[in-house]
Tab-separated table of C-alpha atoms and ligand atoms in Angstrom:
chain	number	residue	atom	x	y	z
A	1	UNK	CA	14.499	8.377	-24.379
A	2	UNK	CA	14.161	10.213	-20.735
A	3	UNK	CA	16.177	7.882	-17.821
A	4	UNK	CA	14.903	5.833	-15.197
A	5	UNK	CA	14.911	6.971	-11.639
A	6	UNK	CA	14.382	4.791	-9.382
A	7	UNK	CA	13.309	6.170	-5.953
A	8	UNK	CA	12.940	3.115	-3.777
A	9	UNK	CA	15.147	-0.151	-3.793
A	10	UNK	CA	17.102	-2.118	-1.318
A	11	UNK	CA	20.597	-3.269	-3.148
A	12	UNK	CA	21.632	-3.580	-0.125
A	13	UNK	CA	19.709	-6.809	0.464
A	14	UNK	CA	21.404	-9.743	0.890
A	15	UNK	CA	19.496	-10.980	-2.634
A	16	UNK	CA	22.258	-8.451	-3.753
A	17	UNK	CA	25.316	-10.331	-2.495
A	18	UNK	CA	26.502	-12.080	-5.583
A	19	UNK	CA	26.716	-9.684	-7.984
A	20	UNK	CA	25.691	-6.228	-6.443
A	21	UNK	CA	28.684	-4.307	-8.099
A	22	UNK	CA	28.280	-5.636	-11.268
A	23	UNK	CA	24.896	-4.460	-11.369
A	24	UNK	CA	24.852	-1.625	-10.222
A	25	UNK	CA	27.769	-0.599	-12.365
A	26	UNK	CA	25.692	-1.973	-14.933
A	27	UNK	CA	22.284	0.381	-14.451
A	28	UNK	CA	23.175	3.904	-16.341
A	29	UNK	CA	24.249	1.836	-19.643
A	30	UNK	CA	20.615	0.277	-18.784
A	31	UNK	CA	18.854	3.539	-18.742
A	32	UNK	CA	18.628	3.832	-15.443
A	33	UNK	CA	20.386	6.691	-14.120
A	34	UNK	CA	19.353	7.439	-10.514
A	35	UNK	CA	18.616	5.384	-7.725
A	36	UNK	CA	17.993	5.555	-3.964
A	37	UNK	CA	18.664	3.083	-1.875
A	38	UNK	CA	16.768	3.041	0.804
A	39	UNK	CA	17.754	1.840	4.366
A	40	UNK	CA	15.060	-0.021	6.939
A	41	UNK	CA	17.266	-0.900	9.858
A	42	UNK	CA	20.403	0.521	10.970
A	43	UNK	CA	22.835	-2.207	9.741
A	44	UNK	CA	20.921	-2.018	6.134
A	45	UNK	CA	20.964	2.286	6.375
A	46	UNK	CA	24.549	1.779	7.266
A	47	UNK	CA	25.109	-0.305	4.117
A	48	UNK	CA	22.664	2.075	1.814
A	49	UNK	CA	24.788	4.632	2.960
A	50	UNK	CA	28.148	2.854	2.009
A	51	UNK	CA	26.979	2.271	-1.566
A	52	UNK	CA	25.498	5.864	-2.092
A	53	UNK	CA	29.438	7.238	-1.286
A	54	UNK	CA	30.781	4.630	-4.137
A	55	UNK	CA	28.266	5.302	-6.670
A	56	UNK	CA	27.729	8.294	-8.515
A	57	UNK	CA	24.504	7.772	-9.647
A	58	UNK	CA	23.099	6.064	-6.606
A	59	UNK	CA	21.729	8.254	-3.593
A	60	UNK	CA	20.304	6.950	-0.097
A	61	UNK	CA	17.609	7.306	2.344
A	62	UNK	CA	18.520	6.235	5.912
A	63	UNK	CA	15.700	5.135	8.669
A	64	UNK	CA	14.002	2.373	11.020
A	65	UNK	CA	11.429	0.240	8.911
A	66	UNK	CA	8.203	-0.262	11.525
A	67	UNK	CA	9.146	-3.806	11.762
A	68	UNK	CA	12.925	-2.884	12.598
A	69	UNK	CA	11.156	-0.192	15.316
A	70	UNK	CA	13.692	-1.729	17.996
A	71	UNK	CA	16.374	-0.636	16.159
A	72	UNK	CA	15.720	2.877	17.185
A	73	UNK	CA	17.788	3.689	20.530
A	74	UNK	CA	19.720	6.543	21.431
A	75	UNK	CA	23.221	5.502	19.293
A	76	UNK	CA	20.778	5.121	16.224
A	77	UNK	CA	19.575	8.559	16.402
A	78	UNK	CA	22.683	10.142	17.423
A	79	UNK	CA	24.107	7.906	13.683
A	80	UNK	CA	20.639	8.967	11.954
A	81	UNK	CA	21.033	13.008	12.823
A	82	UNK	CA	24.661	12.892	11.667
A	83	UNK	CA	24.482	11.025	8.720
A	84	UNK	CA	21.363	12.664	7.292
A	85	UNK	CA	23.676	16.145	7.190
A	86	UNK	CA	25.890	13.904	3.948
A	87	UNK	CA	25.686	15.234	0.734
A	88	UNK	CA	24.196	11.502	-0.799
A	89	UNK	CA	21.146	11.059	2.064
A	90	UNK	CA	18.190	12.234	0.037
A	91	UNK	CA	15.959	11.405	2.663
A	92	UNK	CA	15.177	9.490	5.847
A	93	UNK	CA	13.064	6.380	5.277
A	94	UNK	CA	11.884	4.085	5.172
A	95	UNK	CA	9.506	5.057	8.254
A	96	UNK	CA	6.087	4.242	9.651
A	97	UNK	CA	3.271	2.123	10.334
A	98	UNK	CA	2.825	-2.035	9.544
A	99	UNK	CA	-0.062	-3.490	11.030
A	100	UNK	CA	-0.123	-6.995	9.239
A	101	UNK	CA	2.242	-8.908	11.579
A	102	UNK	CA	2.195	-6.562	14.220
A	103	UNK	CA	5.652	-8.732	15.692
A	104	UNK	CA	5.958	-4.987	17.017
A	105	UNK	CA	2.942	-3.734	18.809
A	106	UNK	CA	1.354	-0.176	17.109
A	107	UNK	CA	2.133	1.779	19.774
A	108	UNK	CA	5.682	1.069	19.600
A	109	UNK	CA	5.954	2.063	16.017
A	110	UNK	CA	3.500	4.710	16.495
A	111	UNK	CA	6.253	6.006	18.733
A	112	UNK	CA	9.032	5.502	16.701
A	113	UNK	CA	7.238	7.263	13.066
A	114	UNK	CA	6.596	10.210	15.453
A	115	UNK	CA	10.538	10.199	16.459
A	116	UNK	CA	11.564	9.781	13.082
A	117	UNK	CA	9.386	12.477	12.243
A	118	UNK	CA	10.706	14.843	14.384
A	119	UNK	CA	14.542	13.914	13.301
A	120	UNK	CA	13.449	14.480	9.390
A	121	UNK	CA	12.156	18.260	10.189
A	122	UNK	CA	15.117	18.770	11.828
A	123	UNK	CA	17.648	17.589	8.884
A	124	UNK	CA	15.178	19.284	6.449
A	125	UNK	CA	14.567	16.260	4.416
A	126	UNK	CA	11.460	14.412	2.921
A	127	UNK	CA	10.548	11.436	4.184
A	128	UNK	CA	9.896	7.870	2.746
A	129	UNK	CA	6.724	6.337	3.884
A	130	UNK	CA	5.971	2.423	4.133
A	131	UNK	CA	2.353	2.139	5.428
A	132	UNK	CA	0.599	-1.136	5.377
A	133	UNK	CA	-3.052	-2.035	6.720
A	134	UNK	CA	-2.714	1.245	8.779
A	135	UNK	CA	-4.028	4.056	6.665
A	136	UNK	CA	-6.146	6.160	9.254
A	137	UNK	CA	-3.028	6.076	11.980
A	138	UNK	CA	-0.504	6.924	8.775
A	139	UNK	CA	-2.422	9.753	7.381
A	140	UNK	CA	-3.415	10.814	11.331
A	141	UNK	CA	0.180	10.834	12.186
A	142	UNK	CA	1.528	12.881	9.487
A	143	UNK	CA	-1.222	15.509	9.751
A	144	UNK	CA	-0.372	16.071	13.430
A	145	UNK	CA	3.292	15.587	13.106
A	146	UNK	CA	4.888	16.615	9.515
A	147	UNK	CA	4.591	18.683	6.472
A	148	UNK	CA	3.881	16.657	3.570
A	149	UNK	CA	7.211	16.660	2.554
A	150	UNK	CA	7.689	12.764	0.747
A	151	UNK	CA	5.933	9.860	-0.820
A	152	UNK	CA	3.991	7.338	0.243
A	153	UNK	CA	6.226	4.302	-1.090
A	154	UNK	CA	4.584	1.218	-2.527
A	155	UNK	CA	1.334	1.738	-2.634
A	156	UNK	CA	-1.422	0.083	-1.194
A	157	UNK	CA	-4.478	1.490	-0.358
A	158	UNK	CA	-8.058	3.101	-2.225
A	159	UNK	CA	-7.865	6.372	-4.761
A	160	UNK	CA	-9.821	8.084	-2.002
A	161	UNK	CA	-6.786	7.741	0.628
A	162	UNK	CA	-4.008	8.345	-2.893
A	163	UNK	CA	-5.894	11.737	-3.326
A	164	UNK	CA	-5.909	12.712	0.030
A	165	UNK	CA	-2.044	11.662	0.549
A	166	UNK	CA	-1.709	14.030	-2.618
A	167	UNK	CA	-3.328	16.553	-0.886
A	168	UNK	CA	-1.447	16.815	1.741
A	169	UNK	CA	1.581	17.089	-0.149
A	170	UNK	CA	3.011	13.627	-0.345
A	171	UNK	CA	4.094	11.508	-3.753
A	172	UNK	CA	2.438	8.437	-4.092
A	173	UNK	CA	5.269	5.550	-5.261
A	174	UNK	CA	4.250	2.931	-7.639
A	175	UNK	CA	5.812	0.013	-8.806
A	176	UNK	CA	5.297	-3.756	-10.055
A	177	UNK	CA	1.774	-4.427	-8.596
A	178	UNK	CA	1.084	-1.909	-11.268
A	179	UNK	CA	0.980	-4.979	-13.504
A	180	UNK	CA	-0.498	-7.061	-11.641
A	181	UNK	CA	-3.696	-8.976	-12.917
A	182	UNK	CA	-5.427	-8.361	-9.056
A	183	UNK	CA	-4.477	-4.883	-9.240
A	184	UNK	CA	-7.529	-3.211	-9.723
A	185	UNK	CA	-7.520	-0.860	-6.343
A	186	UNK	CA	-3.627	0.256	-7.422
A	187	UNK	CA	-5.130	0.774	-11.310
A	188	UNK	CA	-8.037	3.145	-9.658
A	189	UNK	CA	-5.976	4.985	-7.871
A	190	UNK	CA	-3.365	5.872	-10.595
A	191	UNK	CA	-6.159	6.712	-12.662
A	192	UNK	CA	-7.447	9.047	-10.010
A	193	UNK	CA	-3.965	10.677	-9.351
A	194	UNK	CA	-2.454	13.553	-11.186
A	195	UNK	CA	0.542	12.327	-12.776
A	196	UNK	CA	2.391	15.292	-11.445
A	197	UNK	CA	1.965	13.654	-7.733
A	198	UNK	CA	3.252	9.770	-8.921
A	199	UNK	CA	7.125	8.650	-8.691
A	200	UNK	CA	7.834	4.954	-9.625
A	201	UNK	CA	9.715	2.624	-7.593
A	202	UNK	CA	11.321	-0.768	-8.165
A	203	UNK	CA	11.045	-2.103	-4.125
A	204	UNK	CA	13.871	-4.283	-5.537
A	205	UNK	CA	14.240	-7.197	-4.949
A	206	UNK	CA	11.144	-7.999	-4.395
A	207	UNK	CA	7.336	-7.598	-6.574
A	208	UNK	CA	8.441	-7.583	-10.036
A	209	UNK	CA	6.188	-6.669	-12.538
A	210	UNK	CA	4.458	-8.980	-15.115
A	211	UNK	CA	6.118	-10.850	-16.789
A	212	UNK	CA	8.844	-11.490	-14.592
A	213	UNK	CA	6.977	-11.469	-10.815
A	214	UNK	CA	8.460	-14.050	-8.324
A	215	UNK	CA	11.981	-12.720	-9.663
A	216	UNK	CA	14.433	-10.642	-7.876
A	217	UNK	CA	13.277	-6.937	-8.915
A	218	UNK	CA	16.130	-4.915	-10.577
A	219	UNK	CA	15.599	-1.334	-11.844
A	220	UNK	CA	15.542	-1.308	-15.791
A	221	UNK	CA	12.160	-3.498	-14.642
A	222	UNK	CA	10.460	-0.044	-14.160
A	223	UNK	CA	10.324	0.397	-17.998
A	224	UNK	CA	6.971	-2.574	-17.489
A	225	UNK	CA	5.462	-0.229	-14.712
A	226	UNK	CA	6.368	2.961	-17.297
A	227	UNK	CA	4.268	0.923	-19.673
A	228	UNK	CA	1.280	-0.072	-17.662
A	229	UNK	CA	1.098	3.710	-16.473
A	230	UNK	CA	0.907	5.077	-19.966
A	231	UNK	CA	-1.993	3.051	-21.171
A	232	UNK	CA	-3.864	3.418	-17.709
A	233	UNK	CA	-3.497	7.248	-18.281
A	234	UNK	CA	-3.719	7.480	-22.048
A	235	UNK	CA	-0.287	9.024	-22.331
A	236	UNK	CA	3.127	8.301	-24.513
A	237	UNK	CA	5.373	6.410	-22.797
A	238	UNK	CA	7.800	8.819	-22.824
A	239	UNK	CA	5.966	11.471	-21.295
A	240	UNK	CA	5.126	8.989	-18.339
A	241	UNK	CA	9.242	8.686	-18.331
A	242	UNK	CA	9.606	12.310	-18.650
A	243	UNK	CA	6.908	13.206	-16.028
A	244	UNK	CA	8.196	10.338	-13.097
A	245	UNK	CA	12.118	11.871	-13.980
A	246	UNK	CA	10.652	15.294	-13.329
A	247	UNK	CA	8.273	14.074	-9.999
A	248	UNK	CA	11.599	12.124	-8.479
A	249	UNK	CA	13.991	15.100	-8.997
A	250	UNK	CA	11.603	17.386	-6.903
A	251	UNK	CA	10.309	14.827	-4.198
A	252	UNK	CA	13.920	14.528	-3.445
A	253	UNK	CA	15.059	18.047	-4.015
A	254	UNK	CA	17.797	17.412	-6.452
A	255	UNK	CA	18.735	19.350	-10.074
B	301	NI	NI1	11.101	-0.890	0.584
């Protein structure tokens, strides 16, 4: 049976603190043998960082979440452009636009996605998108600004805006809402999507799939969003496992 990657969780979360060796010591004998860990402010990129040097078989993706934008000032950047050059940064993420609390005002983190932007052409990496009741300014900002080089993490919005996301070049990440009784929109647009363009994601710890949602989210979860995939796209569930190892090695460039 083909591994588990999973390209989006945050062990470094303080959900984490008890046992985060343990478990992630634990995740190849689960079948789960890649993971990024992916950073939203500085002190949780720092830590992201910290476990991708320890761990083999875990990688990282450093960047200033929208709702962390004030995070960003000139000593972040300066520790963003020099870490992205190590060897275990996949990516820089997670980065972008959240319009539902809006505790930062848009044109603040418009400003800071467009920064970001610039600092991920210039390490040559993809980028990890979190986009959340702003899909016009999202998919306006990355036309004007970037190369479609990424995914679109955690998934949110109609198959019309998944295809065009697709178009442009980006991976669309799905995880637990996958499973979701309510999840009709996410259902449509994996149906609509090529399965070449989808990568799966825990978001760990948080939205676990059925049957275990309101628990913390660990990775070997993914095999109930593998699942769910295969019968929404009338597929074995190994080639949905063989396809997602496939997608996750190329969105993040590695062999
Ligand atoms: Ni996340």
């Amino acid at each position: 049976m083909r591994a588990i990657f999973d390209t989006h969780v945050h062990y470094d979360d303080e959900a984490f603190d008890a046992d985060r060796d343990e478990l992630l010591a634990a995740l190849p004998s689960q079948g789960v043998e890649k993971i990024v860990d992916v950073g939203a402010s500085l002190a949780s990129s720092k830590k992201a960082l910290e476990l991708a040097r320890r761990y083999p078989h875990v990688y990282c993706a450093l960047g200033i979440h929208p709702e962390e934008a004030r995070d960003l000032d000139e000593d972040c950047i300066a520790w963003l452009r020099s870490s992205l050059k190590e060897e275990k940064c996949v990516a820089l993420g997670e980065i972008g636009l959240d319009y539902h609390w809006q505790d930062v005002p848009p044109d603040v983190q418009k400003e800071v996605f467009i920064c970001q932007l610039a600092l991920a052409k210039e390490a040559e990496k993809p980028i990890i998108v979190h986009s959340r009741e702003a899909a016009a300014d999202t998919a306006s900002i990355l036309r004007a600004h970037h190369d479609g080089r990424g995914v679109i993490h955690c998934f949110s919005y109609s198959k019309e805006m998944a295809l065009e996301f697709a178009e442009m070049g980006y991976y669309i990440g799905i995880g637990g809402v996958l499973t979701y009784k309510n999840a009709r929109k996410l259902v449509e647009a994996a149906e609509a999507l090529p399965m070449e363009r989808i990568v799966l994601e825990t978001d760990g710890p948080y939205l676990s799939p059925e049957p275990l949602r309101g628990k913390r989210n660990v990775s070997p979860n993914i095999a109930y969003v593998i699942s769910r995939l295969a019968q929404i796209k009338g597929l074995a569930e190994e080639e949905v496992r063989e396809q997602a190892w496939q997608n996750a090695h190329r969105l993040y460039e590695l062999s």
